[in-house]
PDB file of C-alpha atoms in Angstrom:
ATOM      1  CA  UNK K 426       2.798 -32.646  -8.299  1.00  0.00           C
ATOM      2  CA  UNK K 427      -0.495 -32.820  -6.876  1.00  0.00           C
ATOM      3  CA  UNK K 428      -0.584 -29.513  -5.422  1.00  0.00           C
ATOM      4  CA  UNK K 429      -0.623 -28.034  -9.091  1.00  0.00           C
ATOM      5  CA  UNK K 430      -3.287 -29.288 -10.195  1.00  0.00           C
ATOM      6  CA  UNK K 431      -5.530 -29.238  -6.884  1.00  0.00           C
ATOM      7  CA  UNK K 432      -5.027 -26.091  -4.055  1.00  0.00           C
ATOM      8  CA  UNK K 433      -4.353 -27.771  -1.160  1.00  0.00           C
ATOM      9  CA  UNK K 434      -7.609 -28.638   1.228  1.00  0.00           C
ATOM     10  CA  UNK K 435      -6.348 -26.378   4.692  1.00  0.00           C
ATOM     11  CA  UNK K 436      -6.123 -23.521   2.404  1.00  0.00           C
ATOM     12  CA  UNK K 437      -9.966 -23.999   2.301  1.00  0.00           C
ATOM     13  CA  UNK K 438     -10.768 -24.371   5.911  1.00  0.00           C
ATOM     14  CA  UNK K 439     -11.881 -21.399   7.024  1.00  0.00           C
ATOM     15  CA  UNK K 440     -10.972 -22.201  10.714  1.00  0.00           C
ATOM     16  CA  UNK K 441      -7.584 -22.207   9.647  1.00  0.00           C
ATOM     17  CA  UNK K 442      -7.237 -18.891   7.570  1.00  0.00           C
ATOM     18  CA  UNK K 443     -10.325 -16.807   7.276  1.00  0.00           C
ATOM     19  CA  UNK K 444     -11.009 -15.580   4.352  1.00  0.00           C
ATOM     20  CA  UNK K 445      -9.968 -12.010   4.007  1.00  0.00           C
ATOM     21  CA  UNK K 446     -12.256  -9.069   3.364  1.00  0.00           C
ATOM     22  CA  UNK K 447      -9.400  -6.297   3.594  1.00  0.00           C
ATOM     23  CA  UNK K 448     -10.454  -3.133   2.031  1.00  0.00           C
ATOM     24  CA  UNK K 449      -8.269  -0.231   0.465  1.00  0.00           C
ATOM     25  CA  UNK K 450      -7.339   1.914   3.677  1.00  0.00           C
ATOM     26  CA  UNK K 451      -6.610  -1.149   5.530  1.00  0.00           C
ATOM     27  CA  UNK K 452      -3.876  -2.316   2.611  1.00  0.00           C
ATOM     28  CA  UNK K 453      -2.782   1.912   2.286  1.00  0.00           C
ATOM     29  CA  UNK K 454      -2.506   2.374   5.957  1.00  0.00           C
ATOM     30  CA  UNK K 455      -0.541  -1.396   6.610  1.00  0.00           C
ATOM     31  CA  UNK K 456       1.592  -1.655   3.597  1.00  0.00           C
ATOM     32  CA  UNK K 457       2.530   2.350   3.657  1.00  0.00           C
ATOM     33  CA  UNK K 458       0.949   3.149   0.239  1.00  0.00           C
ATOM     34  CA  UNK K 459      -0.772   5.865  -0.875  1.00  0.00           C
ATOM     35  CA  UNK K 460      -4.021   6.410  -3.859  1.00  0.00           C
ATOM     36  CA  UNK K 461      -1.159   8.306  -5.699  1.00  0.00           C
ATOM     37  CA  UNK K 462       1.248   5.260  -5.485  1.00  0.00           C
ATOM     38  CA  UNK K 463      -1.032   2.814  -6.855  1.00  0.00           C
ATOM     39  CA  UNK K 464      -2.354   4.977  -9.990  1.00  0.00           C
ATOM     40  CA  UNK K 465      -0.859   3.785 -13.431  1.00  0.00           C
ATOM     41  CA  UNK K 466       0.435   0.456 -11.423  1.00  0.00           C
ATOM     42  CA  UNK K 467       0.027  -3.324 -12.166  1.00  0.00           C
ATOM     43  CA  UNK K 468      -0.886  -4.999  -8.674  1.00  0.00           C
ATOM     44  CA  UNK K 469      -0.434  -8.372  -7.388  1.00  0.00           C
ATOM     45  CA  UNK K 470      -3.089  -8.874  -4.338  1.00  0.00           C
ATOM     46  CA  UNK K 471      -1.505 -12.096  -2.830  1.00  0.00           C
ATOM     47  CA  UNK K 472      -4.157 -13.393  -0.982  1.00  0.00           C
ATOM     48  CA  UNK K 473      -6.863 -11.307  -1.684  1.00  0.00           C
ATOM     49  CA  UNK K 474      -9.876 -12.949  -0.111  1.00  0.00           C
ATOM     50  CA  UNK K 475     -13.148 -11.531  -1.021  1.00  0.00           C
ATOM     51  CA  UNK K 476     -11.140  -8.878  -3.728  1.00  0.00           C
ATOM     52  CA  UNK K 477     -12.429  -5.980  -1.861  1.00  0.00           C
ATOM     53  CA  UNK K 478      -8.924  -4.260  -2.320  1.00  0.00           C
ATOM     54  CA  UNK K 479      -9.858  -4.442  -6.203  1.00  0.00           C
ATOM     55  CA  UNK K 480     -13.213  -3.169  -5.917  1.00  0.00           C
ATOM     56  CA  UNK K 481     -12.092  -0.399  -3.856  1.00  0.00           C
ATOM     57  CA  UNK K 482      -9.255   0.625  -5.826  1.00  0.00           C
ATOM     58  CA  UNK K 483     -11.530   0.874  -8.830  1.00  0.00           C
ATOM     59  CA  UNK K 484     -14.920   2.512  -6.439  1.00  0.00           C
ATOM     60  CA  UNK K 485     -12.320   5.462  -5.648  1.00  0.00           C
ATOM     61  CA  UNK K 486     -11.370   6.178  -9.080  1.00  0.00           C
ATOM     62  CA  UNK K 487      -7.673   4.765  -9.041  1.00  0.00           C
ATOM     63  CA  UNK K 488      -7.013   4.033 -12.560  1.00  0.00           C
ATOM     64  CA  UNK K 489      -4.680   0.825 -11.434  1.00  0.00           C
ATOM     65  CA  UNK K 490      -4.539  -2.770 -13.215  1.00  0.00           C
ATOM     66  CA  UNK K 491      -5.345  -5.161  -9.700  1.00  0.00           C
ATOM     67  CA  UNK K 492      -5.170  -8.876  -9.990  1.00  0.00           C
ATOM     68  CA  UNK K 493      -6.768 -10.848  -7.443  1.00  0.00           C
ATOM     69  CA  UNK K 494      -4.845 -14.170  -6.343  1.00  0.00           C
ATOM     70  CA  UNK K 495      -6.488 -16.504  -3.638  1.00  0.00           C
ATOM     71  CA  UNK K 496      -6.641 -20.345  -3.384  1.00  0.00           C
ATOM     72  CA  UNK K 497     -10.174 -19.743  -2.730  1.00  0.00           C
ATOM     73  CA  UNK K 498     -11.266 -19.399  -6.030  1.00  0.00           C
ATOM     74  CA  UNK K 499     -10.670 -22.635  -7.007  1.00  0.00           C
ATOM     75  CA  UNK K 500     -13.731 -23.723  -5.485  1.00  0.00           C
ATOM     76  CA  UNK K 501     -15.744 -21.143  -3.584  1.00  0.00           C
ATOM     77  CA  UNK K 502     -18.517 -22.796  -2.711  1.00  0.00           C
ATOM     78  CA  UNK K 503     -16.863 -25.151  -0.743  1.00  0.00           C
ATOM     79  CA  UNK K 504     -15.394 -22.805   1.442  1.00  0.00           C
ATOM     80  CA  UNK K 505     -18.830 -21.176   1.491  1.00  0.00           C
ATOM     81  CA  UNK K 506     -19.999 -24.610   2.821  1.00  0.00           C
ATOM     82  CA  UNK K 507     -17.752 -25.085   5.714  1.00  0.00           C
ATOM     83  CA  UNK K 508     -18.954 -21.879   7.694  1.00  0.00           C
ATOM     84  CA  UNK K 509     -18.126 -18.533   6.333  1.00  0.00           C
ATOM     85  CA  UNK K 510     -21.240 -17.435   6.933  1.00  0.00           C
ATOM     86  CA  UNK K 511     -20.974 -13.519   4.969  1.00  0.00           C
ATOM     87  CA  UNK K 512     -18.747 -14.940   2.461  1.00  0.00           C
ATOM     88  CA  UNK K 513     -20.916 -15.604   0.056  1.00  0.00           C
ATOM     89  CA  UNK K 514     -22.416 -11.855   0.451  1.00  0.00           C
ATOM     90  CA  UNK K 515     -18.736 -10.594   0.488  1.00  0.00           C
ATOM     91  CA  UNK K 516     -17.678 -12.502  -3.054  1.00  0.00           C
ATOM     92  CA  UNK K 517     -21.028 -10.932  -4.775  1.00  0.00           C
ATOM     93  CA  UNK K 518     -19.937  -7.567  -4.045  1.00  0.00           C
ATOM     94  CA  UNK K 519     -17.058  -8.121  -5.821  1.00  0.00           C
ATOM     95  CA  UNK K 520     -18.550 -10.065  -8.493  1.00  0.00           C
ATOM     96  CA  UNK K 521     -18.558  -7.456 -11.697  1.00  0.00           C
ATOM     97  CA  UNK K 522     -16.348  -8.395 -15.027  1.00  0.00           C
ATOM     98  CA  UNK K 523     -13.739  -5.533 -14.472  1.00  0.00           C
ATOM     99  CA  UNK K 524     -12.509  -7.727 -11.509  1.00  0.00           C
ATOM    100  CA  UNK K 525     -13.455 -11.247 -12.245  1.00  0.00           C
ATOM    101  CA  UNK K 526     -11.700 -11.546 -15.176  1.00  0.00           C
ATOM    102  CA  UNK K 527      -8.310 -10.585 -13.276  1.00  0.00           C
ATOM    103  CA  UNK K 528      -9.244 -13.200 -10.631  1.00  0.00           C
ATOM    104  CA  UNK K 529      -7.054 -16.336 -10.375  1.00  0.00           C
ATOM    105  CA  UNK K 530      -7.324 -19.522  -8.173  1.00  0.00           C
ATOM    106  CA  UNK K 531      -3.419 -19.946  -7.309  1.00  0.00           C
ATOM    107  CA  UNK K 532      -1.022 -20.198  -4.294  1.00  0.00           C
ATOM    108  CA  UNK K 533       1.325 -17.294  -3.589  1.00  0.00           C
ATOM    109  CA  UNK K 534       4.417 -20.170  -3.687  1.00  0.00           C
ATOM    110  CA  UNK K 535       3.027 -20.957  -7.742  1.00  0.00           C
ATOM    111  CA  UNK K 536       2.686 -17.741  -9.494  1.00  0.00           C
ATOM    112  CA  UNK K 537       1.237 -18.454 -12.653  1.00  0.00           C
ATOM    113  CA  UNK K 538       2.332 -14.928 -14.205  1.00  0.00           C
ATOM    114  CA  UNK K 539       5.417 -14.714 -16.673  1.00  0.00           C
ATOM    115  CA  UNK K 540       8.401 -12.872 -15.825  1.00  0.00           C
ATOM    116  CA  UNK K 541       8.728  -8.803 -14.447  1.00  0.00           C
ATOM    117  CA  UNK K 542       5.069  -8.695 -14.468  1.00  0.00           C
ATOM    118  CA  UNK K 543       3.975  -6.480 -11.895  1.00  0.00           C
ATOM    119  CA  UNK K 544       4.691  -3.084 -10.085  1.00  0.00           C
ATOM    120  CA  UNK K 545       3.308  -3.896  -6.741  1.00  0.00           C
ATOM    121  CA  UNK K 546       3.199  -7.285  -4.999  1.00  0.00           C
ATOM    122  CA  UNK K 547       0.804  -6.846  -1.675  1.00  0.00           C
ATOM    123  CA  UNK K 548       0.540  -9.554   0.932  1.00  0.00           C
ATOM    124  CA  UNK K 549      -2.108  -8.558   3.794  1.00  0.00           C
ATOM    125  CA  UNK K 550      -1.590 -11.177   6.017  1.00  0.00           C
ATOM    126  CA  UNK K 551      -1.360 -13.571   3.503  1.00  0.00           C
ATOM    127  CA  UNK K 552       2.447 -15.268   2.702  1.00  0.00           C
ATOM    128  CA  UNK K 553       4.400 -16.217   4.096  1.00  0.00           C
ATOM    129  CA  UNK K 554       2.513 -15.287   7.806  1.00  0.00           C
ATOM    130  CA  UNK K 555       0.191 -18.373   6.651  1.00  0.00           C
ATOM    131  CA  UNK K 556       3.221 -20.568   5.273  1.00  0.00           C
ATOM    132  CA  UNK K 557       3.363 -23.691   6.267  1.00  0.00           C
ATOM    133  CA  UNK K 558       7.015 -24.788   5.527  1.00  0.00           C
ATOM    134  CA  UNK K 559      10.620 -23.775   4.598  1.00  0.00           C
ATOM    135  CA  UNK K 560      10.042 -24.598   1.135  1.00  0.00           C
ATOM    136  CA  UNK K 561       6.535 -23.102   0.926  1.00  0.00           C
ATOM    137  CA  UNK K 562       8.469 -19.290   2.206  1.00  0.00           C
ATOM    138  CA  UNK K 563      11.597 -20.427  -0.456  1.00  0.00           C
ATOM    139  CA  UNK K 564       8.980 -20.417  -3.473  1.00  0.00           C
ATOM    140  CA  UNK K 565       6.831 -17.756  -2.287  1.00  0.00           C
ATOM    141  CA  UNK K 566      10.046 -15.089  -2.403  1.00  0.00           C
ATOM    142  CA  UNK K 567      10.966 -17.010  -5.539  1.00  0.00           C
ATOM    143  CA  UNK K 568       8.047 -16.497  -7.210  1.00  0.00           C
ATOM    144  CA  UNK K 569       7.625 -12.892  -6.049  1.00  0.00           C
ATOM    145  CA  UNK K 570      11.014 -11.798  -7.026  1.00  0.00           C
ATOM    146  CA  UNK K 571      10.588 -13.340 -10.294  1.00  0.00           C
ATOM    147  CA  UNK K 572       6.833 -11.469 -11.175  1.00  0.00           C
ATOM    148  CA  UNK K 573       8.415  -8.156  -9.656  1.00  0.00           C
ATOM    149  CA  UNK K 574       9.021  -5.853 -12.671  1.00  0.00           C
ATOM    150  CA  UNK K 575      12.838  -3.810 -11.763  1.00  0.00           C
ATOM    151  CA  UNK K 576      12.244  -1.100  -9.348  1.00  0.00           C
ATOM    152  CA  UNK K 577       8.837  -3.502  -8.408  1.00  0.00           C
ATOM    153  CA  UNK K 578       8.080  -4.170  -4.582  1.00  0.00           C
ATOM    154  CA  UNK K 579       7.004  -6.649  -2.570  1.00  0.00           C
ATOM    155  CA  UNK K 580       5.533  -5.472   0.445  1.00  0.00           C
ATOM    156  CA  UNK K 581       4.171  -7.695   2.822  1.00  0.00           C
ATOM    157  CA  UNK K 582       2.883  -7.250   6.666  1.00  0.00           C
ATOM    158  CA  UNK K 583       3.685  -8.889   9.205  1.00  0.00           C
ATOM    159  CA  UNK K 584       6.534 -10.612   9.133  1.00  0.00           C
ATOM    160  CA  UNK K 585       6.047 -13.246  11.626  1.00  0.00           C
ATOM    161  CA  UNK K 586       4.685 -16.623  10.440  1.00  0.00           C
ATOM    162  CA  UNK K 587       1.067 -16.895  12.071  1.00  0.00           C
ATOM    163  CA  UNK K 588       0.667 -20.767  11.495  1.00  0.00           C
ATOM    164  CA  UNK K 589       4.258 -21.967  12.936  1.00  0.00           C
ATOM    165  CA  UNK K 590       5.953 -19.669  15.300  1.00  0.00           C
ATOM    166  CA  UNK K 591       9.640 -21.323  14.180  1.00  0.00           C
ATOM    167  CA  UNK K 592       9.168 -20.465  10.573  1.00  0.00           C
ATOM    168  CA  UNK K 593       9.547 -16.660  11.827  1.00  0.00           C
ATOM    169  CA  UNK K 594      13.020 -16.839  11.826  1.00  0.00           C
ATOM    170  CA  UNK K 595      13.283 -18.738   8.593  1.00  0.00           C
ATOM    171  CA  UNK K 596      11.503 -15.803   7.223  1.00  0.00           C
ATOM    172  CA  UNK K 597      14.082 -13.400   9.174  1.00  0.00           C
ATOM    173  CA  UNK K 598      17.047 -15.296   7.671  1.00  0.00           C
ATOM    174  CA  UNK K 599      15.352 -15.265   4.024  1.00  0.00           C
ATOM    175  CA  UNK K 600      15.110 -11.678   4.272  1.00  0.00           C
ATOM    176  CA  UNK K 601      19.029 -11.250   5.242  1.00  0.00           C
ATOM    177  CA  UNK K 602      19.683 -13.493   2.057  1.00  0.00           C
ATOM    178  CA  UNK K 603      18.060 -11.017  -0.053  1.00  0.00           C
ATOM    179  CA  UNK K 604      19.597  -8.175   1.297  1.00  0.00           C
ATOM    180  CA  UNK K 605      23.241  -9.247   0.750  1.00  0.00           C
ATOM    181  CA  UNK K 606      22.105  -9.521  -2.619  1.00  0.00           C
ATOM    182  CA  UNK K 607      23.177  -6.593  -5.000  1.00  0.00           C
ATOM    183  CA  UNK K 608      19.697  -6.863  -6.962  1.00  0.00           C
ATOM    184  CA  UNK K 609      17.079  -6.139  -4.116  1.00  0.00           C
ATOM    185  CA  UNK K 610      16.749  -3.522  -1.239  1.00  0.00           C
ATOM    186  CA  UNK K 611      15.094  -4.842   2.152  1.00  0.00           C
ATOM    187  CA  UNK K 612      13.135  -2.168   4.310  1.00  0.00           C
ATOM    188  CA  UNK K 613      11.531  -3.207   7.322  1.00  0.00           C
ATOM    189  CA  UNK K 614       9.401  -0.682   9.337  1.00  0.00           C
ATOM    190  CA  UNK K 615       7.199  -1.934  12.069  1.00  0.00           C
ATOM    191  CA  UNK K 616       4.840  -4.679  10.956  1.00  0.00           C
ATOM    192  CA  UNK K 617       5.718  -3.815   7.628  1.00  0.00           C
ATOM    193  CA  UNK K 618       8.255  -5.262   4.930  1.00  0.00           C
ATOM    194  CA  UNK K 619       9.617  -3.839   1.465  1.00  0.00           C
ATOM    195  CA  UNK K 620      11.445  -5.783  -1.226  1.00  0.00           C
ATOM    196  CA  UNK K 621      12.451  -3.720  -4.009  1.00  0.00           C
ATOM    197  CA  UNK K 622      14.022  -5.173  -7.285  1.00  0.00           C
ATOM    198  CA  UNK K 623      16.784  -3.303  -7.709  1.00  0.00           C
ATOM    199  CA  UNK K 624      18.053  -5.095 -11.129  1.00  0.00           C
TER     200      UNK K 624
END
């Protein structure tokens, strides 16, 4: 499939999803975590833009393994190129080896992480509120669930699909689905949404 071997080109347009520079107490305060929660964890940051969740994690002292996961480090220059004017300032505060070398150029639908591999998944309006399809949200919760170590979550804000109104409710429905299943717990509070791996 194409898409494996090349991120798809609207995940670099900039006019279509910015690039996100999300720090720490924007993730704590929207995905209802605390420093405390996050110490001794393995960390998924789906979407993670410029990694300034990493950085920050590691600037404060929270002894946490982060790994950064954003289609835009396939090729950043090019998004660079087609107007994000700070971005290139933003990436090179990020730029030191503790963080780079947990960076990966992937799509939140095409994990590339083996099974039970993570504590935390985090999704700051990343997937699915950019999906672009039914099958892009399918794989995205497939993946997740899959790279979500038992008693892992998922938590991901908001839950309304930010690119195609309709897929909303697809997301709704996918959520019931996983709820009537014994192995994962759905919590929904506000803007925010928790999958936990049960089993």
């Amino acid at each position: 499939m194409e898409r494996n071997n090349k991120i798809e080109k609207n995940y670099m347009s900039p006019e279509q999803i910015p690039t996100s520079d999300r720090g720490l107490d924007k993730y704590l305060l929207d995905l209802g975590l605390t420093r405390e929660e996050l110490a001794g964890k393995r960390i998924l940051d789906l979407g993670s833009g410029t990694r300034r969740f990493a950085k920050e994690v590691e600037d404060n002292g929270i002894v946490a393994d982060v790994f950064s996961v954003d289609p835009i480090f396939e090729d950043p220059d090019q998004k660079i190129e087609k107007g994000a004017d700070e971005l290139a300032g933003q990436l090179a505060e990020t730029d030191r080896p503790s963080i780079t070398k947990k960076t990966v150029a992937a799509l939140g639908e095409n994990l590339p992480f083996k099974d039970n591999s993570f504590d935390f998944i985090l999704a700051e309006y990343s997937l699915p509120a950019h999906a672009i399809s039914e099958k892009q949200i399918d794989e995205f919760f497939q993946n997740s669930m899959r790279s979500l170590r038992v008693g892992g979550e998922l938590r991901f804000c908001p839950p309304v699909n930010l690119q195609r109104k309709e897929l909303t409710a697809y997301v709704e429905r996918k959520l019931t689905e996983l709820s009537k299943q014994n192995q994962y717990e759905v919590i929904k509070s506000g803007q925010l949404t928790v999958i936990k791996k049960l089993q």
